[in-house]
Amino acid sequence: MYLRRVLLGGSAAAVLAAVAIGKNGDDCTVTAPAACRRWDRNWDRREPMSLINLSKISNETGEEELNSQLDKYKVKATRHIFLIRHSQYNLNGKSDEERVLTSLGREQADLTGKRLASLGLKYTQIVHSSMTRARETTDIISRYLPGVKKSSSDLLREGAPIRPDPPVSHWKPDVEYYEDGPRIEAAFRNYIHRADPKQEEDSYEIIICHANVIRYIVCRALQLPPDAWLRMSINNASITYLVVRPNGNVSLRMLGDSGFMPPEKLSRT
Ligand SMILES: *[C@@H]1O[C@H](CO)[C@@H](O)[C@H](O)[C@H]1NC(C)=O
Ligand SMILES: *[C@@H]1O[C@H](CO)[C@@H](O)[C@H](O)[C@H]1NC(C)=O
Ligand SMILES: *[C@@H]1O[C@H](CO)[C@@H](O)[C@H](O)[C@H]1NC(C)=O
Ligand SMILES: *[C@@H]1O[C@H](CO)[C@@H](O)[C@H](O)[C@H]1NC(C)=O
C-alpha cells in the first residue's frame, strides 16, 4: 500500500515525465525507440527490385519484363548460419602462432563439434578465421563433420569493429577502429546476406571466428546499433545461430549457446 501511494504520489510521475521528454541523439524518444528504426528490407542490397535498372525496362512491355526479371532474382532458399567462437587459448602467447588452444580449449572444441554433428543438419561449408586459435578450433570441430569443405578467411580475424557505447575501460586509439572496422564490416557483407537466387536448397553454414566479430555481426544482422556489440558476452566455443529468410528477414535463434557443455568445461575468467 505504501509503495502504491508513493508511486501514485510524486516520484514515479516525475520519473515518467523525465523519460517522456528524454531524447537520444537521433531525436528518438526514449520511451519509443522502435518507431525510430524501421526494418530496412534491402539491408543486404539483394532485394530483387533493387537489382534491376528500371529505366532499362521498356514502357510498352514493362510489366511482363519486370516480372520476368524479378523472377530471375527471386530467392528460394533459407540460410542457416552458425557462428562459432574459437575455444579457450593461451593468452600468454606473444604472437598469433603462440596463442594456441589450451587443453580445456581443445575439449571445448570437441564438445562443440559433437554438438553440431548431433544436430544432424546437412552442413554445406565451414569458413574460419585464419588466426591460429580459430584454425585449431576448426580442425577439431571438422573431425565431427567429415566431408564438409573448409576455407580460411582473413576478413574474419579478430579486431576492434567500432568504438563501443558505453565505452570500455581499456581505451583504444581511433586508428584501431579505423583499420579493423571496415574489414569486419566487409566480413559481415560478404558472409551475411540472403541466399543467392541460384541456391536451390536451404543451407547450413558454419563460420568459426571471434567474439568481437560475432557480436558485431549479430548487431548488424538484426539492424541494431552496431556500437552495442560489447553489451553482449559469449562463451568460448559457443554457438550463435542466425537464420536469413528468402525475403531478407533475419532472426537470431541462439546467442552464445554453451548449455551443451558440462559446467566444468566452461572457461571462467
Ligand atoms: C540504366 O539504364 C539506362 C538505360 O539503358 C542507362 O542509361 C543508365 O546508365 C543505367 N543506369 C546505371 C546506373 O547503370
Ligand atoms: C519509360 O518512360 C520513362 C518516363 O517517361 C522514361 O524516363 C524512360 O526512359 C522510359 N524507358 C524506356 C526504356 O524508354
Ligand atoms: C575464453 O577464453 C579466454 C582465454 O582463451 C578468456 O580470456 C575468456 O575470458 C574466456 N571467455 C569466456 C566468456 O569464457
Ligand atoms: C518477414 O517479412 C515479411 C515481409 O516481407 C513480413 O510480412 C513477415 O511478417 C516477417 N516475418 C517475420 C517472422 O518476421
Short mmCIF file of C-alpha atoms and ligand atoms in Angstrom, two decimals:
data_model
loop_
_atom_site.label_atom_id
_atom_site.label_comp_id
_atom_site.label_asym_id
_atom_site.label_seq_id
_atom_site.Cartn_x
_atom_site.Cartn_y
_atom_site.Cartn_z
CA MET A 1 0.00 0.00 0.00
CA TYR A 2 2.76 2.35 0.97
CA LEU A 3 4.61 1.66 -2.28
CA ARG A 4 1.46 2.18 -4.24
CA ARG A 5 0.82 5.51 -2.64
CA VAL A 6 4.36 6.66 -3.32
CA LEU A 7 4.10 5.62 -6.96
CA LEU A 8 0.82 7.40 -7.41
CA GLY A 9 2.12 10.28 -5.37
CA GLY A 10 5.02 12.16 -6.78
CA SER A 11 8.23 10.33 -7.57
CA ALA A 12 7.02 7.88 -10.22
CA ALA A 13 5.20 10.62 -12.08
CA ALA A 14 8.35 12.70 -12.08
CA VAL A 15 10.37 9.79 -13.43
CA LEU A 16 7.84 9.11 -16.17
CA ALA A 17 7.80 12.75 -17.14
CA ALA A 18 11.58 12.77 -17.34
CA VAL A 19 11.56 9.67 -19.55
CA ALA A 20 8.86 11.08 -21.80
CA ILE A 21 10.85 14.20 -22.59
CA GLY A 22 14.18 12.36 -22.74
CA LYS A 23 15.64 12.16 -26.23
CA ASN A 24 18.59 10.26 -27.55
CA GLY A 25 20.98 11.59 -30.16
CA ASP A 26 18.75 10.57 -33.07
CA ASP A 27 15.83 12.53 -31.76
CA CYS A 28 14.01 9.35 -30.76
CA THR A 29 12.01 9.49 -27.58
CA VAL A 30 13.50 7.12 -25.07
CA THR A 31 10.11 5.52 -24.47
CA ALA A 32 9.54 4.52 -28.10
CA PRO A 33 12.85 3.70 -29.78
CA ALA A 34 11.23 1.19 -32.14
CA ALA A 35 9.49 3.95 -34.03
CA CYS A 36 12.84 5.42 -35.00
CA ARG A 37 14.34 2.48 -36.79
CA ARG A 38 12.24 0.64 -39.30
CA TRP A 39 13.48 -2.65 -40.71
CA ASP A 40 15.42 -1.99 -43.90
CA ARG A 41 14.28 -4.76 -46.24
CA ASN A 42 17.11 -4.06 -48.64
CA TRP A 43 19.81 -4.25 -45.92
CA ASP A 44 21.95 -6.63 -47.98
CA ARG A 45 21.21 -4.86 -51.30
CA ARG A 46 19.71 -8.09 -52.62
CA GLU A 47 16.05 -7.13 -52.64
CA PRO A 48 15.10 -8.21 -56.21
CA MET A 49 13.69 -4.80 -57.15
CA SER A 50 17.00 -3.15 -56.30
CA LEU A 51 18.85 -5.45 -58.72
CA ILE A 52 17.01 -4.12 -61.73
CA ASN A 53 17.77 -0.94 -63.69
CA LEU A 54 14.21 0.26 -64.07
CA SER A 55 14.97 2.72 -66.86
CA LYS A 56 16.04 -0.25 -68.99
CA ILE A 57 12.55 -1.71 -68.82
CA SER A 58 10.66 -0.72 -71.94
CA ASN A 59 7.46 1.18 -71.34
CA GLU A 60 5.40 -0.95 -73.72
CA THR A 61 6.17 -4.41 -72.37
CA GLY A 62 7.01 -3.07 -68.91
CA GLU A 63 5.08 -5.22 -66.53
CA GLU A 64 5.85 -8.51 -68.17
CA GLU A 65 9.52 -7.68 -68.49
CA LEU A 66 9.72 -6.50 -64.91
CA ASN A 67 8.05 -9.65 -63.63
CA SER A 68 10.34 -11.91 -65.59
CA GLN A 69 13.39 -10.06 -64.26
CA LEU A 70 12.04 -10.13 -60.71
CA ASP A 71 11.53 -13.84 -61.11
CA LYS A 72 15.17 -14.28 -62.08
CA TYR A 73 16.28 -12.61 -58.85
CA LYS A 74 13.78 -14.33 -56.60
CA VAL A 75 15.48 -16.00 -53.65
CA LYS A 76 14.26 -19.51 -52.89
CA ALA A 77 16.44 -20.80 -50.07
CA THR A 78 16.97 -20.02 -46.39
CA ARG A 79 20.46 -19.70 -44.97
CA HIS A 80 21.12 -21.10 -41.50
CA ILE A 81 24.34 -19.58 -40.23
CA PHE A 82 26.17 -20.95 -37.18
CA LEU A 83 28.79 -18.58 -35.79
CA ILE A 84 31.20 -20.38 -33.51
CA ARG A 85 33.61 -18.61 -31.20
CA HIS A 86 37.04 -20.27 -31.00
CA SER A 87 37.70 -22.09 -27.75
CA GLN A 88 39.97 -21.14 -24.86
CA TYR A 89 43.59 -20.37 -25.80
CA ASN A 90 46.90 -19.47 -24.23
CA LEU A 91 46.66 -15.74 -23.53
CA ASN A 92 50.38 -15.55 -22.74
CA GLY A 93 51.47 -16.28 -26.31
CA LYS A 94 53.32 -13.31 -27.82
CA SER A 95 52.44 -13.92 -31.45
CA ASP A 96 49.34 -15.38 -33.04
CA GLU A 97 51.23 -18.67 -33.64
CA GLU A 98 51.93 -18.97 -29.92
CA ARG A 99 48.32 -18.30 -28.98
CA VAL A 100 47.31 -21.92 -29.30
CA LEU A 101 44.35 -23.67 -27.67
CA THR A 102 44.72 -24.78 -24.06
CA SER A 103 43.83 -28.37 -23.22
CA LEU A 104 40.48 -27.14 -21.89
CA GLY A 105 40.08 -25.26 -25.18
CA ARG A 106 40.62 -28.48 -27.10
CA GLU A 107 37.96 -30.21 -25.01
CA GLN A 108 35.56 -27.32 -25.61
CA ALA A 109 36.04 -27.54 -29.38
CA ASP A 110 35.46 -31.27 -29.14
CA LEU A 111 32.15 -30.73 -27.32
CA THR A 112 31.07 -28.11 -29.87
CA GLY A 113 31.98 -30.42 -32.77
CA LYS A 114 29.91 -33.22 -31.19
CA ARG A 115 27.05 -30.81 -30.60
CA LEU A 116 26.99 -29.56 -34.19
CA ALA A 117 27.13 -33.12 -35.50
CA SER A 118 24.35 -34.23 -33.16
CA LEU A 119 22.01 -31.59 -34.56
CA GLY A 120 22.00 -33.78 -37.67
CA LEU A 121 21.96 -30.93 -40.18
CA LYS A 122 23.27 -31.11 -43.70
CA TYR A 123 26.15 -28.68 -43.32
CA THR A 124 27.28 -27.10 -46.56
CA GLN A 125 30.53 -25.41 -45.61
CA ILE A 126 32.84 -24.17 -42.88
CA VAL A 127 34.57 -20.81 -43.19
CA HIS A 128 37.09 -19.94 -40.49
CA SER A 129 39.27 -17.04 -39.47
CA SER A 130 42.90 -17.51 -40.41
CA MET A 131 44.08 -16.91 -36.82
CA THR A 132 45.68 -19.86 -35.06
CA ARG A 133 43.01 -20.31 -32.37
CA ALA A 134 40.21 -20.31 -34.94
CA ARG A 135 42.10 -22.70 -37.21
CA GLU A 136 42.76 -25.13 -34.35
CA THR A 137 39.13 -24.95 -33.24
CA THR A 138 38.09 -25.68 -36.83
CA ASP A 139 40.41 -28.70 -37.10
CA ILE A 140 38.83 -30.27 -34.03
CA ILE A 141 35.22 -29.44 -34.97
CA SER A 142 35.63 -30.64 -38.53
CA ARG A 143 36.59 -34.13 -37.33
CA TYR A 144 32.93 -34.48 -36.43
CA LEU A 145 31.76 -33.15 -39.78
CA PRO A 146 33.67 -35.22 -42.31
CA GLY A 147 33.29 -34.14 -45.92
CA VAL A 148 32.22 -30.56 -45.14
CA LYS A 149 34.55 -28.31 -47.11
CA LYS A 150 36.62 -25.75 -45.20
CA SER A 151 38.04 -22.43 -46.24
CA SER A 152 40.04 -19.76 -44.45
CA SER A 153 39.36 -16.03 -44.45
CA ASP A 154 41.43 -13.06 -43.29
CA LEU A 155 38.28 -10.92 -43.13
CA LEU A 156 37.15 -12.90 -40.09
CA ARG A 157 40.24 -12.20 -37.96
CA GLU A 158 39.70 -10.63 -34.54
CA GLY A 159 39.75 -6.88 -34.19
CA ALA A 160 38.02 -3.77 -32.90
CA PRO A 161 34.87 -3.36 -35.00
CA ILE A 162 33.63 0.02 -33.76
CA ARG A 163 34.13 2.12 -30.63
CA PRO A 164 31.63 0.57 -28.21
CA ASP A 165 28.95 2.52 -26.40
CA PRO A 166 29.03 2.69 -23.41
CA PRO A 167 32.83 3.00 -23.59
CA VAL A 168 35.24 0.36 -22.33
CA SER A 169 37.76 0.79 -19.58
CA HIS A 170 40.66 -0.28 -21.84
CA TRP A 171 40.67 2.72 -24.16
CA LYS A 172 41.99 2.24 -27.70
CA PRO A 173 43.05 4.99 -30.10
CA ASP A 174 40.83 5.66 -33.12
CA VAL A 175 43.31 4.11 -35.53
CA GLU A 176 42.41 0.61 -34.30
CA TYR A 177 38.71 1.00 -35.11
CA TYR A 178 39.61 2.88 -38.29
CA GLU A 179 41.62 -0.07 -39.60
CA ASP A 180 39.65 -3.03 -38.26
CA GLY A 181 36.13 -1.61 -38.59
CA PRO A 182 35.81 -1.63 -42.40
CA ARG A 183 37.40 -5.08 -42.58
CA ILE A 184 34.95 -6.58 -40.09
CA GLU A 185 32.11 -4.78 -41.87
CA ALA A 186 33.38 -6.40 -45.09
CA ALA A 187 33.20 -9.79 -43.35
CA PHE A 188 29.58 -9.06 -42.48
CA ARG A 189 28.73 -8.00 -46.05
CA ASN A 190 30.49 -10.99 -47.56
CA TYR A 191 29.10 -13.70 -45.36
CA ILE A 192 25.76 -12.48 -44.03
CA HIS A 193 23.08 -11.87 -46.64
CA ARG A 194 20.05 -13.65 -48.06
CA ALA A 195 20.77 -16.66 -50.27
CA ASP A 196 21.82 -16.30 -53.86
CA PRO A 197 18.89 -16.70 -56.30
CA LYS A 198 20.75 -19.71 -57.76
CA GLN A 199 20.72 -21.52 -54.42
CA GLU A 200 18.01 -24.18 -54.64
CA GLU A 201 18.17 -25.72 -51.18
CA ASP A 202 18.42 -24.37 -47.68
CA SER A 203 21.99 -24.21 -46.44
CA TYR A 204 23.57 -24.84 -43.04
CA GLU A 205 26.82 -22.93 -42.87
CA ILE A 206 29.40 -22.72 -40.11
CA ILE A 207 31.61 -19.70 -39.52
CA ILE A 208 34.34 -20.15 -36.93
CA CYS A 209 35.79 -16.87 -35.71
CA HIS A 210 35.96 -14.48 -32.79
CA ALA A 211 33.83 -12.86 -30.09
CA ASN A 212 34.04 -9.27 -31.35
CA VAL A 213 33.38 -10.28 -34.93
CA ILE A 214 30.37 -12.40 -33.92
CA ARG A 215 28.87 -9.73 -31.66
CA TYR A 216 29.28 -7.07 -34.35
CA ILE A 217 27.71 -9.37 -36.96
CA VAL A 218 24.73 -10.01 -34.66
CA CYS A 219 24.13 -6.26 -34.24
CA ARG A 220 24.40 -5.64 -37.97
CA ALA A 221 22.26 -8.61 -38.98
CA LEU A 222 19.48 -7.58 -36.60
CA GLN A 223 19.83 -3.92 -37.58
CA LEU A 224 20.64 -2.95 -34.00
CA PRO A 225 23.10 -0.12 -33.30
CA PRO A 226 26.49 -1.67 -34.16
CA ASP A 227 28.19 0.13 -31.27
CA ALA A 228 26.10 -2.03 -28.92
CA TRP A 229 28.28 -5.08 -29.64
CA LEU A 230 30.13 -5.02 -26.33
CA ARG A 231 26.88 -5.17 -24.36
CA MET A 232 26.79 -8.87 -25.20
CA SER A 233 29.15 -11.56 -23.99
CA ILE A 234 29.60 -15.01 -25.48
CA ASN A 235 31.41 -18.04 -24.13
CA ASN A 236 34.36 -19.83 -25.66
CA ALA A 237 33.37 -22.38 -28.32
CA SER A 238 29.75 -21.23 -28.07
CA ILE A 239 27.20 -21.35 -30.87
CA THR A 240 25.37 -18.28 -32.20
CA TYR A 241 22.72 -19.07 -34.77
CA LEU A 242 21.21 -16.70 -37.34
CA VAL A 243 18.57 -17.51 -39.92
CA VAL A 244 18.26 -15.41 -43.08
CA ARG A 245 14.99 -15.98 -44.92
CA PRO A 246 14.48 -15.58 -48.67
CA ASN A 247 12.71 -12.25 -48.14
CA GLY A 248 15.62 -10.94 -46.10
CA ASN A 249 14.03 -11.40 -42.69
CA VAL A 250 16.64 -12.29 -40.11
CA SER A 251 16.22 -13.95 -36.76
CA LEU A 252 18.67 -14.79 -34.03
CA ARG A 253 17.89 -18.27 -32.76
CA MET A 254 20.79 -18.64 -30.32
CA LEU A 255 23.31 -16.25 -28.87
CA GLY A 256 26.48 -17.77 -27.45
CA ASP A 257 24.87 -21.10 -26.59
CA SER A 258 27.14 -23.28 -24.50
CA GLY A 259 24.46 -25.05 -22.50
CA PHE A 260 25.54 -28.32 -24.07
CA MET A 261 28.85 -28.15 -22.16
CA PRO A 262 29.14 -29.54 -18.63
CA PRO A 263 29.73 -26.60 -16.24
CA GLU A 264 33.32 -27.62 -15.53
CA LYS A 265 34.20 -27.24 -19.21
CA LEU A 266 33.13 -23.59 -19.40
CA SER A 267 36.06 -21.17 -19.12
CA ARG A 268 35.93 -18.99 -16.06
CA THR A 269 37.57 -15.62 -16.04
C1 LIG B 1 20.24 2.18 -66.52
O1 LIG B 1 19.85 2.02 -67.85
C2 LIG B 1 19.85 3.23 -68.62
C3 LIG B 1 19.25 2.91 -69.96
O2 LIG B 1 19.89 1.84 -70.57
C4 LIG B 1 21.28 3.76 -68.69
O3 LIG B 1 21.31 4.95 -69.41
C5 LIG B 1 21.78 4.02 -67.27
O4 LIG B 1 23.12 4.42 -67.27
C6 LIG B 1 21.63 2.75 -66.44
N1 LIG B 1 21.97 3.07 -65.06
C7 LIG B 1 23.05 2.61 -64.45
C8 LIG B 1 23.22 3.04 -63.03
O5 LIG B 1 23.81 1.83 -64.98
C1 LIG B 2 9.95 4.96 -69.99
O1 LIG B 2 9.34 6.17 -69.62
C2 LIG B 2 10.04 6.95 -68.66
C3 LIG B 2 9.22 8.16 -68.29
O2 LIG B 2 8.54 8.67 -69.40
C4 LIG B 2 11.44 7.32 -69.21
O3 LIG B 2 12.15 8.05 -68.24
C5 LIG B 2 12.17 6.04 -69.51
O4 LIG B 2 13.43 6.32 -70.05
C6 LIG B 2 11.37 5.16 -70.48
N1 LIG B 2 12.07 3.89 -70.66
C7 LIG B 2 12.49 3.44 -71.83
C8 LIG B 2 13.25 2.15 -71.83
O5 LIG B 2 12.25 4.00 -72.87
C1 LIG B 3 37.53 -17.54 -23.14
O1 LIG B 3 38.88 -17.85 -23.02
C2 LIG B 3 39.76 -16.76 -22.93
C3 LIG B 3 41.15 -17.29 -22.87
O2 LIG B 3 41.38 -18.05 -24.00
C4 LIG B 3 39.44 -15.94 -21.72
O3 LIG B 3 40.22 -14.77 -21.70
C5 LIG B 3 37.99 -15.54 -21.75
O4 LIG B 3 37.65 -14.89 -20.57
C6 LIG B 3 37.08 -16.73 -21.94
N1 LIG B 3 35.76 -16.19 -22.09
C7 LIG B 3 34.66 -16.77 -21.68
C8 LIG B 3 33.39 -15.99 -21.82
O5 LIG B 3 34.63 -17.87 -21.21
C1 LIG B 4 9.04 -11.27 -42.60
O1 LIG B 4 8.87 -10.25 -43.54
C2 LIG B 4 7.59 -10.12 -44.09
C3 LIG B 4 7.62 -9.00 -45.09
O2 LIG B 4 8.42 -9.36 -46.14
C4 LIG B 4 6.56 -9.93 -43.02
O3 LIG B 4 5.28 -9.84 -43.58
C5 LIG B 4 6.65 -11.07 -42.05
O4 LIG B 4 5.72 -10.90 -41.01
C6 LIG B 4 8.03 -11.23 -41.49
N1 LIG B 4 8.09 -12.41 -40.68
C7 LIG B 4 8.73 -12.48 -39.54
C8 LIG B 4 8.67 -13.77 -38.84
O5 LIG B 4 9.36 -11.55 -39.10
#
